[in-house]
Amino acid sequence: MTTQRQYQRQFVRTFFTSPTAVEGEDDSAKMLRSAAKLRGMQAPDTWIPDNEDATAPSMRDEGVENIVEVVAEHGADFPGEIHPRVVWHRDSPSTRYEGFQQMLRIADPEGGAVEYIDGFVIPEVGDLDDWKKADEFLTIVETEHGLKEGSLSMSVIIESGEAELAMSDLRAEMGKPSNNLERLFLLVDGEVDYTKDMRAMTPTGELPPWPELRHNTSRGASAAGLIAVDGPYDDIRDVEGYRDRMRENRAKGMTGIWALTPGQVVEANTAPLPPESGSWNLEIDGTAVELSEEDGLQVYRGDDLSLTETSDGEYHLTVDGEAHDLDEDELREKLLDLAAYVPSMTDIVDSMAEFEAAKDAGRGAIAMTQSTTLSIDGVEVDIERDRMWDEATYQAAQTPIALFQDVYEHRPDQHEELEEMYDTDVVERAMALGD
Amino acid sequence: MTTQRQYQRQFVRTFFTSPTAVEGEDDSAKMLRSAAKLRGMQAPDTWIPDNEDATAPSMRDEGVENIVEVVAEHGADFPGEIHPRVVWHRDSPSTRYEGFQQMLRIADPEGGAVEYIDGFVIPEVGDLDDWKKADEFLTIVETEHGLKEGSLSMSVIIESGEAELAMSDLRAEMGKPSNNLERLFLLVDGEVDYTKDMRAMTPTGELPPWPELRHNTSRGASAAGLIAVDGPYDDIRDVEGYRDRMRENRAKGMTGIWALTPGQVVEANTAPLPPESGSWNLEIDGTAVELSEEDGLQVYRGDDLSLTETSDGEYHLTVDGEAHDLDEDELREKLLDLAAYVPSMTDIVDSMAEFEAAKDAGRGAIAMTQSTTLSIDGVEVDIERDRMWDEATYQAAQTPIALFQDVYEHRPDQHEELEEMYDTDVVERAMALGD
Amino acid sequence: MTTQRQYQRQFVRTFFTSPTAVEGEDDSAKMLRSAAKLRGMQAPDTWIPDNEDATAPSMRDEGVENIVEVVAEHGADFPGEIHPRVVWHRDSPSTRYEGFQQMLRIADPEGGAVEYIDGFVIPEVGDLDDWKKADEFLTIVETEHGLKEGSLSMSVIIESGEAELAMSDLRAEMGKPSNNLERLFLLVDGEVDYTKDMRAMTPTGELPPWPELRHNTSRGASAAGLIAVDGPYDDIRDVEGYRDRMRENRAKGMTGIWALTPGQVVEANTAPLPPESGSWNLEIDGTAVELSEEDGLQVYRGDDLSLTETSDGEYHLTVDGEAHDLDEDELREKLLDLAAYVPSMTDIVDSMAEFEAAKDAGRGAIAMTQSTTLSIDGVEVDIERDRMWDEATYQAAQTPIALFQDVYEHRPDQHEELEEMYDTDVVERAMALGD
């Protein structure tokens, strides 16, 4: 049997939480209401009315009412999926029972919200047996309310060592007739509570990077046909840091991330899409430095690389603290090693279409050429690189296109912005790939 | 059921090994005797009379006698726990039988040592079935000697791929009625033999860093309610390297480390405690550079950052090889991104107490402000940062305080040094937190 | 029971794939034929006639015939092992059946190839149950063709999250009477398809580094007595990058790597062997810089370190952007911290022999001294380091020697090159170690 995703979205870029009831406001549902009206790039792929940590314990009863009211009113028009988070704790039966009751109330058809609710988010899960308790409650909720068994999805927050371990066994357990774990949708890291559970400490109190947790979550999602989402990035002002984190995550196969503000939603909806235009990098001292395009040249403006032409037509290049005397070919070779091209949406679509045509004509591999002229300290050097494209390259390049297709199919509210970002023509060609 | 620790100490900072019998000395128990007399910061949280690798095979019979004699004499006064290490190997039945006999002899009440012995350390374990063999021998030792079943703890050294894998299954096995694995206490990495078992090589022969092993050990400990301890740091002269390693470990949730000398014990007992005074860092090129306080200013004295004020009231900042022209607000913003504050014990206690008071008054989150004046190349810039404290921040900050409370409660011999390090007043307030 | 390797080679340095049938050539088996004639350092430890990704689907029937023909003709003389790769996919029963048929045909004794075939490589495996299907087909192939059950080895390519997870359970499954998984030999990472399966993306399209996958593969191999091999390094021109990757892999216990060209085979056959001559490094800013030997001095020629002697006999040292004023002893201490020695084959053999002699004389530990004179900016500084060698150090040093012995024993075709690289005398002494 093929590992298959059981739900509509193949990718989730954004997981946006809103408090369900805020004390001291005229309208305690104010935050829910404003979130429900988000559209386009400001609207997340999954919206999480958060009746757990984001809402004060004393306000959670009111939070349930607010979710029902706001989702009943606005759910039909909301462009993303809606997944309320309820309370739960692996170590507390009373919290689990409270979470069960919250789900029962939110999913009551009388309230009119459940038809717009895609599933629930369960925090603080433990062993798989604990996940099964939540799954069983969801089955009961569905039965009591006359909903189809398995129709409500379940997403979990991984914020304990035991939950991290549980992800290894997920695939084997999901097929068993005694549970409905096929309803699983998102595996979401929760690094704040995970750090507490692991009793980790950093001098400044910032969160440890937890690369192994993120790998294991991404792998668990891959093996069970689910979607991996990273936890909150607290420093809302630090857009560059948020982008770096997302780039790191994508290299781990974790495409989604928590967003705390509509601003973060825009960033996180945009970041995994192929760039509008291509660019050249030089990798110096382990860091990729983007070159700036000026009059068709790719210009380096930094201090870590210096290049001079000597009187005898040789070149003197200093990079990573090492000096090299090179002839023209050696220089070209050396710079080619340092340079890398970041393809644009158009580049990817062109290459894939060219490869599809070659395959139809019976060829299994084609060479794609990238060339440019670098300018370093005023010295210009032409470089050119051939890259072989075979079936594997093609398949790997498909991930960003598959993501784009998934977004375009499920988020009509973003069409306008996407077509502003890319040419309409490229969008059409991207949507036609792989047919 | 809650994941609970079954033993007294919540944290173990230090795991200090001593050879049990040294050849060619008048008194072969000399090293044991001097270790048994350590007090205060020089005395470890766990002391390991090491009848395995630290003691020559021909001396191990005498080692058993020495352990019994020295622990019987000094055990009552020793301020830490005592956990002798015996021989064991997953691949050798005769070594395992020898380890069993060593435990039988050491725990014999006739010798008078067992009442001061908290448990045994089993090296070179393999699969969980191998751990169970050691557990069963401990159960027999307890029964034969009229000790309470489960009263002797068991700590293991992880020094093989199979033992690393075994840690994933620990939690599920510990509850079973056919074993007494609830006696487990420490999971200790043994990187020297692990490197051999993995057949890893480095050019200089230094140990690989094994970040994944340390993560998996820390996670295994977290999931099973145990304590994770890192292996020996061989380069005894390299105090800075030892501190770096411990800082890395704490960010993984691994609070304890092996100590080979009383000097390392002092370092490792001190390192996880909150600092006496706070300090400011600038993060440049991925490295945190501590600033020096001078006349209330935080002064940067390095080459990787340069700042000048231009004639038009703008600023020119160079950092990480990139030049920026900034106005005052942009400069402040940029430096705020680079700066981080390392809170002192007093800071942590103050913040937690303030949050506890706010919570009692019905508020779920408060803002804590940190401000200072940076001085870079003679230019002074005021920066100020608000950090939101909510329940999760509070819980995360609790780890260093919980560690301090655990130390203070179980190590009266360190009270004097702790009260010299911190003010008595702060110590009292720290002990009262969380009540 | 001891974890034991069930096959002849203890180490595999190289995994070299060749297309089995190339379209449009006079002789479609041309690539196979030239690979079969490789000898010495150009010949891999394992040669993989690749009837999967390297060969166009339409050519794979012909590929089977070519394998049979070329291996029957050249197999007797080929110096490495021969492991054809057939098609397989965890998600496709028809592909699995095709792989079964390919194995049946290749192993048919009528063709005359099977006596030179050591085993098969199965790509794209999934859960362990999927591995068992391939194992069962191999058992049937053996039975049908009158071969001894378990005589054909099986190697797998790890290119999915589920296969990565499966490696954790391998050890427990391998002993079961219902399978012949003892035939397993290599665990090979396949990062291209793994990246696709994990849906990971990088800006430039280069492969993510996947450190956790490599750790888990190496650990899986260690726990089950198998050999871990890393996947293809695509940038064939980038020899330095290939060497860096192999050095990283060895620190993870992964000694083997895929090779795409005879040039890469030479690199990968050579890299894990101890160097011909020793060298000194300075570790600056996290990077090891090799010093150059000139007239018995170890000379540093870089920009990241500067050293001057002041008029009062003190020294001014700048390193990692920090300035230090030091007296002679402090300077020596500081440089000793930065310096590391990379021992040569002769150094390792000398040290091990010395330790073996000491052990025979009843001593458990000896000190080995390394000394040299550093020259930095014209200032000369003598440094000297003692390193304790005990049983554990000796055991760890054995890995490169065990690898050398394994190579020397099984690859007589490389003797000439090995004896050119090292002195004949050192080779003899290395082969005698551990007896």
Coordinates of C-alpha atoms in Angstrom, one line a residue, chain C:
Chain C
M1 CA 25.6 -13.5 21.4
T2 CA 28.1 -11.1 20.0
T3 CA 27.1 -8.7 17.2
Q4 CA 29.0 -10.2 14.3
R5 CA 29.4 -9.3 10.7
Q6 CA 28.3 -12.3 8.6
Y7 CA 30.4 -11.5 5.5
Q8 CA 34.1 -11.3 4.5
R9 CA 34.8 -7.6 4.3
Q10 CA 34.8 -5.7 7.6
F11 CA 34.9 -2.4 5.8
V12 CA 33.7 -1.1 2.4
R13 CA 35.2 2.1 1.2
T14 CA 33.6 2.3 -2.2
F15 CA 30.3 1.6 -3.9
F16 CA 30.7 2.2 -7.6
T17 CA 27.7 2.1 -9.9
S18 CA 27.8 1.5 -13.7
P19 CA 24.8 1.7 -16.2
T20 CA 24.1 -1.8 -17.4
A21 CA 23.0 -0.9 -20.9
V22 CA 23.5 2.4 -22.7
E23 CA 21.4 3.2 -25.7
G24 CA 22.9 4.3 -29.0
E25 CA 26.3 2.7 -28.4
D26 CA 27.6 -0.1 -30.7
D27 CA 28.0 -2.2 -27.5
S28 CA 25.4 -1.3 -25.0
A29 CA 27.5 -3.1 -22.3
K30 CA 30.4 -0.7 -22.9
M31 CA 30.3 0.9 -19.5
L32 CA 30.0 -2.4 -17.7
R33 CA 33.0 -3.8 -19.7
S34 CA 35.2 -0.9 -18.8
A35 CA 34.3 -1.0 -15.2
A36 CA 35.0 -4.7 -15.0
K37 CA 38.5 -4.0 -16.1
L38 CA 39.3 -1.6 -13.3
R39 CA 42.2 -2.6 -11.0
G40 CA 44.1 -1.3 -8.0
M41 CA 43.0 2.0 -6.4
Q42 CA 40.6 2.6 -9.4
A43 CA 38.7 -0.6 -8.6
P44 CA 36.0 -0.3 -6.0
D45 CA 35.5 -2.5 -2.9
T46 CA 31.9 -3.1 -4.2
W47 CA 30.9 -2.7 -7.8
I48 CA 27.3 -2.2 -8.6
P49 CA 26.1 -2.9 -12.2
D50 CA 23.1 -0.6 -11.8
N51 CA 20.0 -1.9 -13.5
E52 CA 17.8 0.8 -11.8
D53 CA 18.3 4.6 -11.9
A54 CA 21.5 4.7 -14.0
T55 CA 19.9 2.7 -16.8
A56 CA 16.9 3.8 -18.9
P57 CA 13.8 1.7 -18.1
S58 CA 13.6 0.6 -21.8
M59 CA 17.1 -0.8 -21.6
R60 CA 16.8 -2.8 -18.4
D61 CA 16.0 -6.1 -20.1
E62 CA 19.1 -5.8 -22.1
G63 CA 20.9 -4.7 -18.9
V64 CA 20.2 -8.0 -17.3
E65 CA 21.7 -9.8 -20.3
N66 CA 24.7 -7.5 -20.2
I67 CA 25.3 -8.1 -16.5
V68 CA 25.2 -11.9 -17.0
E69 CA 27.5 -11.7 -20.0
V70 CA 30.1 -9.3 -18.6
V71 CA 30.2 -10.8 -15.1
A72 CA 30.5 -14.3 -16.5
E73 CA 33.5 -13.2 -18.6
H74 CA 35.3 -10.8 -16.2
G75 CA 33.9 -11.7 -12.7
A76 CA 36.7 -14.2 -11.9
D77 CA 39.3 -11.5 -12.2
F78 CA 37.5 -8.5 -10.7
P79 CA 39.2 -7.5 -7.5
G80 CA 36.2 -6.2 -5.6
E81 CA 32.8 -7.7 -4.8
I82 CA 30.0 -7.6 -7.3
H83 CA 26.5 -6.5 -6.3
P84 CA 24.0 -5.7 -9.1
R85 CA 21.2 -3.3 -8.3
V86 CA 17.8 -4.4 -9.5
V87 CA 14.5 -2.4 -9.5
W88 CA 12.3 -2.2 -6.4
H89 CA 9.8 0.1 -4.9
R90 CA 8.0 -0.1 -1.5
D91 CA 4.9 1.4 -3.2
S92 CA 4.7 -0.7 -6.4
P93 CA 4.1 -4.5 -6.5
S94 CA 4.8 -4.6 -10.2
T95 CA 8.2 -3.0 -9.7
R96 CA 8.9 -5.5 -7.0
Y97 CA 7.9 -8.4 -9.2
E98 CA 10.2 -7.0 -11.9
G99 CA 13.1 -6.9 -9.5
F100 CA 12.4 -10.5 -8.5
Q101 CA 12.5 -11.6 -12.2
Q102 CA 15.8 -9.6 -12.7
M103 CA 17.4 -11.4 -9.8
L104 CA 16.1 -14.8 -11.0
R105 CA 17.7 -14.2 -14.4
I106 CA 21.0 -12.8 -13.2
A107 CA 21.5 -15.6 -10.7
D108 CA 20.7 -18.4 -13.2
P109 CA 23.7 -20.7 -13.1
E110 CA 23.2 -21.2 -16.9
G111 CA 24.5 -17.7 -17.5
G112 CA 27.7 -18.4 -15.6
A113 CA 27.6 -15.1 -13.7
V114 CA 26.2 -16.1 -10.3
E115 CA 29.4 -17.6 -8.9
Y116 CA 31.0 -14.2 -9.1
I117 CA 28.0 -12.3 -7.7
D118 CA 28.2 -11.6 -4.0
G119 CA 24.7 -10.2 -3.6
F120 CA 22.1 -7.8 -4.8
V121 CA 21.3 -4.1 -4.0
I122 CA 17.6 -3.4 -3.4
P123 CA 16.7 0.3 -3.8
E124 CA 13.6 2.2 -2.4
V125 CA 12.8 -0.1 0.4
G126 CA 10.2 0.9 3.0
D127 CA 9.3 -0.7 6.3
L128 CA 11.1 -3.9 7.5
D129 CA 8.2 -5.9 6.1
D130 CA 9.2 -4.6 2.7
W131 CA 12.8 -5.6 3.3
K132 CA 11.5 -9.1 4.1
K133 CA 9.7 -9.3 0.8
A134 CA 13.1 -8.8 -1.0
D135 CA 14.8 -11.2 1.4
E136 CA 12.1 -13.9 0.6
F137 CA 12.6 -13.4 -3.2
L138 CA 16.3 -13.9 -2.7
T139 CA 15.6 -17.1 -0.7
I140 CA 13.4 -18.3 -3.6
V141 CA 16.1 -17.4 -6.1
E142 CA 18.7 -19.4 -4.1
T143 CA 16.4 -22.4 -3.8
E144 CA 15.4 -22.4 -7.5
H145 CA 19.0 -22.2 -8.6
G146 CA 20.3 -24.7 -6.1
L147 CA 22.3 -22.1 -4.3
K148 CA 22.9 -22.2 -0.5
E149 CA 20.2 -20.4 1.4
G150 CA 21.6 -17.1 2.5
S151 CA 24.6 -17.2 0.2
L152 CA 23.5 -14.1 -1.7
S153 CA 23.9 -10.9 0.4
M154 CA 21.3 -8.1 0.3
S155 CA 22.1 -4.4 0.5
V156 CA 19.5 -1.8 0.7
I157 CA 19.2 1.9 -0.3
I158 CA 17.7 4.1 2.5
E159 CA 15.7 6.7 0.6
S160 CA 12.6 7.2 2.6
G161 CA 11.6 8.1 6.1
E162 CA 10.1 4.7 6.7
A163 CA 13.3 2.9 5.7
E164 CA 15.2 5.2 8.1
L165 CA 12.9 4.2 10.9
A166 CA 13.1 0.5 9.9
M167 CA 16.9 0.5 10.7
S168 CA 16.0 0.8 14.4
D169 CA 14.3 -2.5 14.4
L170 CA 16.7 -4.4 12.3
R171 CA 18.7 -6.0 15.0
A172 CA 15.7 -7.6 16.7
E173 CA 14.3 -8.9 13.4
M174 CA 17.5 -10.3 12.0
G175 CA 17.6 -13.3 14.3
K176 CA 14.0 -14.6 13.6
P177 CA 13.6 -18.0 12.0
S178 CA 11.0 -16.8 9.5
N179 CA 13.5 -14.7 7.5
N180 CA 17.0 -14.7 6.2
L181 CA 17.8 -11.1 7.0
E182 CA 21.2 -12.2 8.2
R183 CA 22.1 -11.9 4.5
L184 CA 22.1 -8.1 4.9
F185 CA 25.4 -6.4 4.1
L186 CA 25.3 -2.7 3.2
L187 CA 23.0 0.1 4.4
V188 CA 23.4 2.8 1.7
D189 CA 21.9 6.3 2.0
G190 CA 20.3 7.6 -1.2
E191 CA 19.9 11.3 -0.5
V192 CA 18.4 12.3 -3.9
D193 CA 15.3 10.3 -3.5
Y194 CA 15.3 10.7 0.3
T195 CA 15.1 14.5 -0.3
K196 CA 12.2 14.0 -2.6
D197 CA 10.4 11.6 -0.1
M198 CA 10.9 14.1 2.7
R199 CA 9.7 16.9 0.4
A200 CA 12.8 19.0 1.4
M201 CA 13.8 22.1 -0.6
T202 CA 17.0 24.2 -0.8
P203 CA 17.2 27.5 -2.7
T204 CA 19.8 26.3 -5.1
G205 CA 18.5 22.8 -5.5
E206 CA 21.6 21.3 -3.9
L207 CA 21.0 18.4 -1.5
P208 CA 20.4 19.1 2.2
P209 CA 23.2 17.7 4.4
W210 CA 21.0 15.2 6.3
P211 CA 23.3 14.7 9.3
E212 CA 20.7 12.9 11.3
L213 CA 20.0 10.4 8.5
R214 CA 23.7 9.6 8.2
H215 CA 23.9 9.1 12.0
N216 CA 21.0 6.8 12.0
T217 CA 22.3 4.8 9.1
S218 CA 25.7 4.4 10.8
R219 CA 24.1 3.5 14.1
G220 CA 21.7 1.0 12.4
A221 CA 24.7 -0.6 10.7
S222 CA 26.7 -0.7 14.0
A223 CA 23.8 -2.3 15.9
A224 CA 23.1 -4.9 13.3
G225 CA 26.7 -5.7 12.3
L226 CA 26.4 -4.2 8.9
I227 CA 28.3 -1.5 6.9
A228 CA 27.1 2.0 6.3
V229 CA 27.7 3.8 3.0
D230 CA 26.9 7.4 2.1
G231 CA 25.1 8.3 -1.2
P232 CA 26.4 9.9 -4.4
Y233 CA 28.3 13.2 -4.3
D234 CA 27.1 14.8 -7.5
D235 CA 29.6 17.5 -8.1
I236 CA 32.3 15.3 -9.6
R237 CA 34.7 18.2 -10.1
D238 CA 34.7 19.2 -6.5
V239 CA 37.3 16.9 -5.0
E240 CA 37.8 19.0 -1.9
G241 CA 34.1 18.9 -1.1
Y242 CA 34.0 15.1 -1.6
R243 CA 36.9 14.7 0.8
D244 CA 35.2 17.0 3.4
R245 CA 32.1 14.9 3.1
M246 CA 34.1 11.7 3.7
R247 CA 35.9 13.2 6.7
E248 CA 32.5 14.1 8.2
N249 CA 31.2 10.7 7.5
R250 CA 34.1 8.9 9.1
A251 CA 33.4 11.0 12.3
K252 CA 30.0 9.4 12.2
G253 CA 31.3 5.9 11.7
M254 CA 30.3 5.8 8.1
T255 CA 33.3 4.6 6.2
G256 CA 32.0 3.9 2.7
I257 CA 30.7 6.3 0.1
W258 CA 29.1 6.0 -3.4
A259 CA 31.5 6.7 -6.3
L260 CA 30.3 7.8 -9.7
T261 CA 33.6 7.8 -11.6
P262 CA 36.9 5.9 -11.3
G263 CA 38.4 9.2 -10.2
Q264 CA 36.0 9.3 -7.2
V265 CA 36.8 5.6 -6.6
V266 CA 40.5 6.5 -6.2
E267 CA 39.6 9.3 -3.8
A268 CA 37.2 7.2 -1.7
N269 CA 39.6 4.2 -1.6
T270 CA 42.4 6.4 -0.3
A271 CA 40.6 8.8 2.0
P272 CA 40.0 6.5 5.0
L273 CA 43.6 5.2 5.0
P274 CA 45.9 6.8 7.5
P275 CA 48.1 9.5 5.9
E276 CA 51.5 8.8 4.6
S277 CA 53.1 11.5 6.8
G278 CA 51.9 13.3 9.9
S279 CA 51.0 17.0 10.0
W280 CA 50.2 19.8 12.4
N281 CA 46.9 21.8 12.4
L282 CA 45.9 25.0 14.1
E283 CA 42.2 25.2 14.9
I284 CA 41.2 28.8 14.2
D285 CA 37.6 30.0 14.2
G286 CA 36.4 26.4 14.2
T287 CA 38.4 25.5 11.1
A288 CA 41.5 23.3 11.1
V289 CA 44.3 25.0 9.1
E290 CA 47.1 22.7 8.1
L291 CA 50.6 24.1 8.8
S292 CA 53.4 23.7 6.2
E293 CA 56.6 22.1 7.2
E294 CA 59.7 24.1 6.4
D295 CA 63.2 23.2 7.7
G296 CA 61.7 21.3 10.6
L297 CA 59.4 24.2 11.5
Q298 CA 55.6 24.1 11.3
V299 CA 54.8 27.4 9.6
Y300 CA 51.5 29.2 9.7
R301 CA 50.8 31.4 6.7
G302 CA 47.3 32.9 7.1
D303 CA 45.7 36.1 8.2
D304 CA 43.5 34.9 11.0
L305 CA 46.3 34.7 13.6
S306 CA 49.0 37.3 14.3
L307 CA 51.9 37.1 16.8
T308 CA 54.5 39.6 17.7
E309 CA 57.2 39.7 20.4
T310 CA 57.1 42.9 22.4
S311 CA 60.3 44.6 23.6
D312 CA 59.8 43.4 27.2
G313 CA 59.8 39.7 26.2
E314 CA 56.1 39.4 26.3
Y315 CA 54.0 38.3 23.3
H316 CA 51.0 39.9 21.6
L317 CA 48.7 37.3 20.0
T318 CA 45.5 38.0 18.0
V319 CA 43.3 35.0 17.3
D320 CA 39.5 34.7 16.5
G321 CA 39.3 38.5 16.7
E322 CA 40.6 38.6 20.3
A323 CA 43.9 40.1 21.4
H324 CA 45.9 38.5 24.2
D325 CA 49.1 39.8 26.0
L326 CA 50.9 36.7 27.1
D327 CA 54.2 35.7 28.7
E328 CA 56.1 32.8 27.2
D329 CA 54.4 30.1 29.2
E330 CA 51.0 31.5 28.6
L331 CA 51.7 31.7 24.9
R332 CA 52.9 28.1 24.7
E333 CA 49.7 27.0 26.6
K334 CA 47.5 29.0 24.3
L335 CA 49.1 27.6 21.1
L336 CA 49.0 24.1 22.5
D337 CA 45.2 24.5 22.8
L338 CA 45.0 25.5 19.2
A339 CA 47.4 22.9 17.8
A340 CA 46.6 19.3 17.0
Y341 CA 48.7 16.6 15.4
V342 CA 47.4 14.4 12.6
P343 CA 49.3 11.1 13.0
S344 CA 50.7 9.2 10.0
M345 CA 50.4 5.5 9.5
T346 CA 53.9 5.1 11.0
D347 CA 52.9 7.1 14.1
I348 CA 49.9 5.0 14.7
V349 CA 51.8 1.7 14.2
D350 CA 54.5 2.9 16.5
S351 CA 52.1 4.0 19.2
M352 CA 50.1 0.8 19.1
A353 CA 53.2 -1.4 19.1
E354 CA 54.6 0.6 22.0
F355 CA 51.3 0.2 23.9
E356 CA 51.1 -3.6 23.1
A357 CA 54.6 -4.0 24.5
A358 CA 53.8 -2.0 27.6
K359 CA 50.7 -4.1 28.2
D360 CA 52.7 -7.3 27.8
A361 CA 55.0 -5.9 30.5
G362 CA 52.0 -5.4 32.8
R363 CA 51.5 -1.6 32.3
G364 CA 48.0 -0.4 31.6
A365 CA 48.8 3.1 30.4
I366 CA 51.7 5.0 28.8
A367 CA 52.4 8.6 27.8
M368 CA 53.1 9.4 24.2
T369 CA 54.8 12.7 23.5
Q370 CA 54.3 14.9 20.4
S371 CA 56.5 17.9 20.0
T372 CA 57.3 20.5 17.4
T373 CA 58.3 24.1 16.8
L374 CA 55.6 26.4 15.4
S375 CA 56.5 29.5 13.4
I376 CA 54.0 32.3 13.3
D377 CA 54.9 35.7 11.8
G378 CA 58.5 34.7 12.2
V379 CA 58.2 34.0 16.0
E380 CA 59.2 30.4 16.9
V381 CA 57.5 28.6 19.7
D382 CA 58.3 25.0 20.9
I383 CA 55.3 23.0 22.0
E384 CA 55.0 19.6 23.5
R385 CA 52.1 17.5 24.3
D386 CA 51.8 14.3 26.3
R387 CA 48.9 12.0 25.5
M388 CA 48.0 9.1 27.8
W389 CA 47.4 5.8 25.9
D390 CA 45.3 3.3 27.7
E391 CA 43.3 0.3 26.5
A392 CA 40.5 2.6 25.3
T393 CA 42.9 4.8 23.3
Y394 CA 44.4 1.7 21.8
Q395 CA 41.0 0.3 20.9
A396 CA 40.0 3.5 19.3
A397 CA 43.2 3.8 17.3
Q398 CA 42.5 0.3 16.0
T399 CA 39.8 1.4 13.6
P400 CA 42.1 2.8 10.9
I401 CA 44.5 -0.1 11.3
A402 CA 41.6 -2.7 11.2
L403 CA 40.5 -0.9 8.0
F404 CA 44.0 -1.1 6.5
Q405 CA 44.3 -4.8 7.4
D406 CA 41.0 -5.5 5.9
V407 CA 41.9 -3.7 2.7
Y408 CA 45.3 -5.3 2.5
E409 CA 43.9 -8.8 3.1
H410 CA 41.1 -8.6 0.5
R411 CA 42.6 -6.3 -2.2
P412 CA 45.9 -7.8 -3.3
D413 CA 45.6 -5.7 -6.5
Q414 CA 46.2 -2.6 -4.3
H415 CA 49.3 -3.9 -2.6
E416 CA 51.7 -2.2 -5.0
E417 CA 50.0 1.2 -4.6
L418 CA 49.8 0.7 -0.8
E419 CA 53.5 -0.2 -0.6
E420 CA 54.4 2.8 -2.7
M421 CA 52.4 5.0 -0.4
Y422 CA 53.8 3.6 2.8
D423 CA 57.1 1.9 3.4
T424 CA 57.0 -1.9 3.0
D425 CA 58.3 -2.1 6.6
V426 CA 55.4 -0.1 8.0
V427 CA 52.9 -2.2 6.0
E428 CA 54.3 -5.4 7.5
R429 CA 54.2 -4.0 11.0
A430 CA 50.7 -2.8 10.6
M431 CA 49.6 -6.2 9.4
A432 CA 51.2 -7.8 12.5
L433 CA 49.4 -5.5 15.0
G434 CA 46.7 -7.1 17.2
D435 CA 48.0 -10.6 16.8

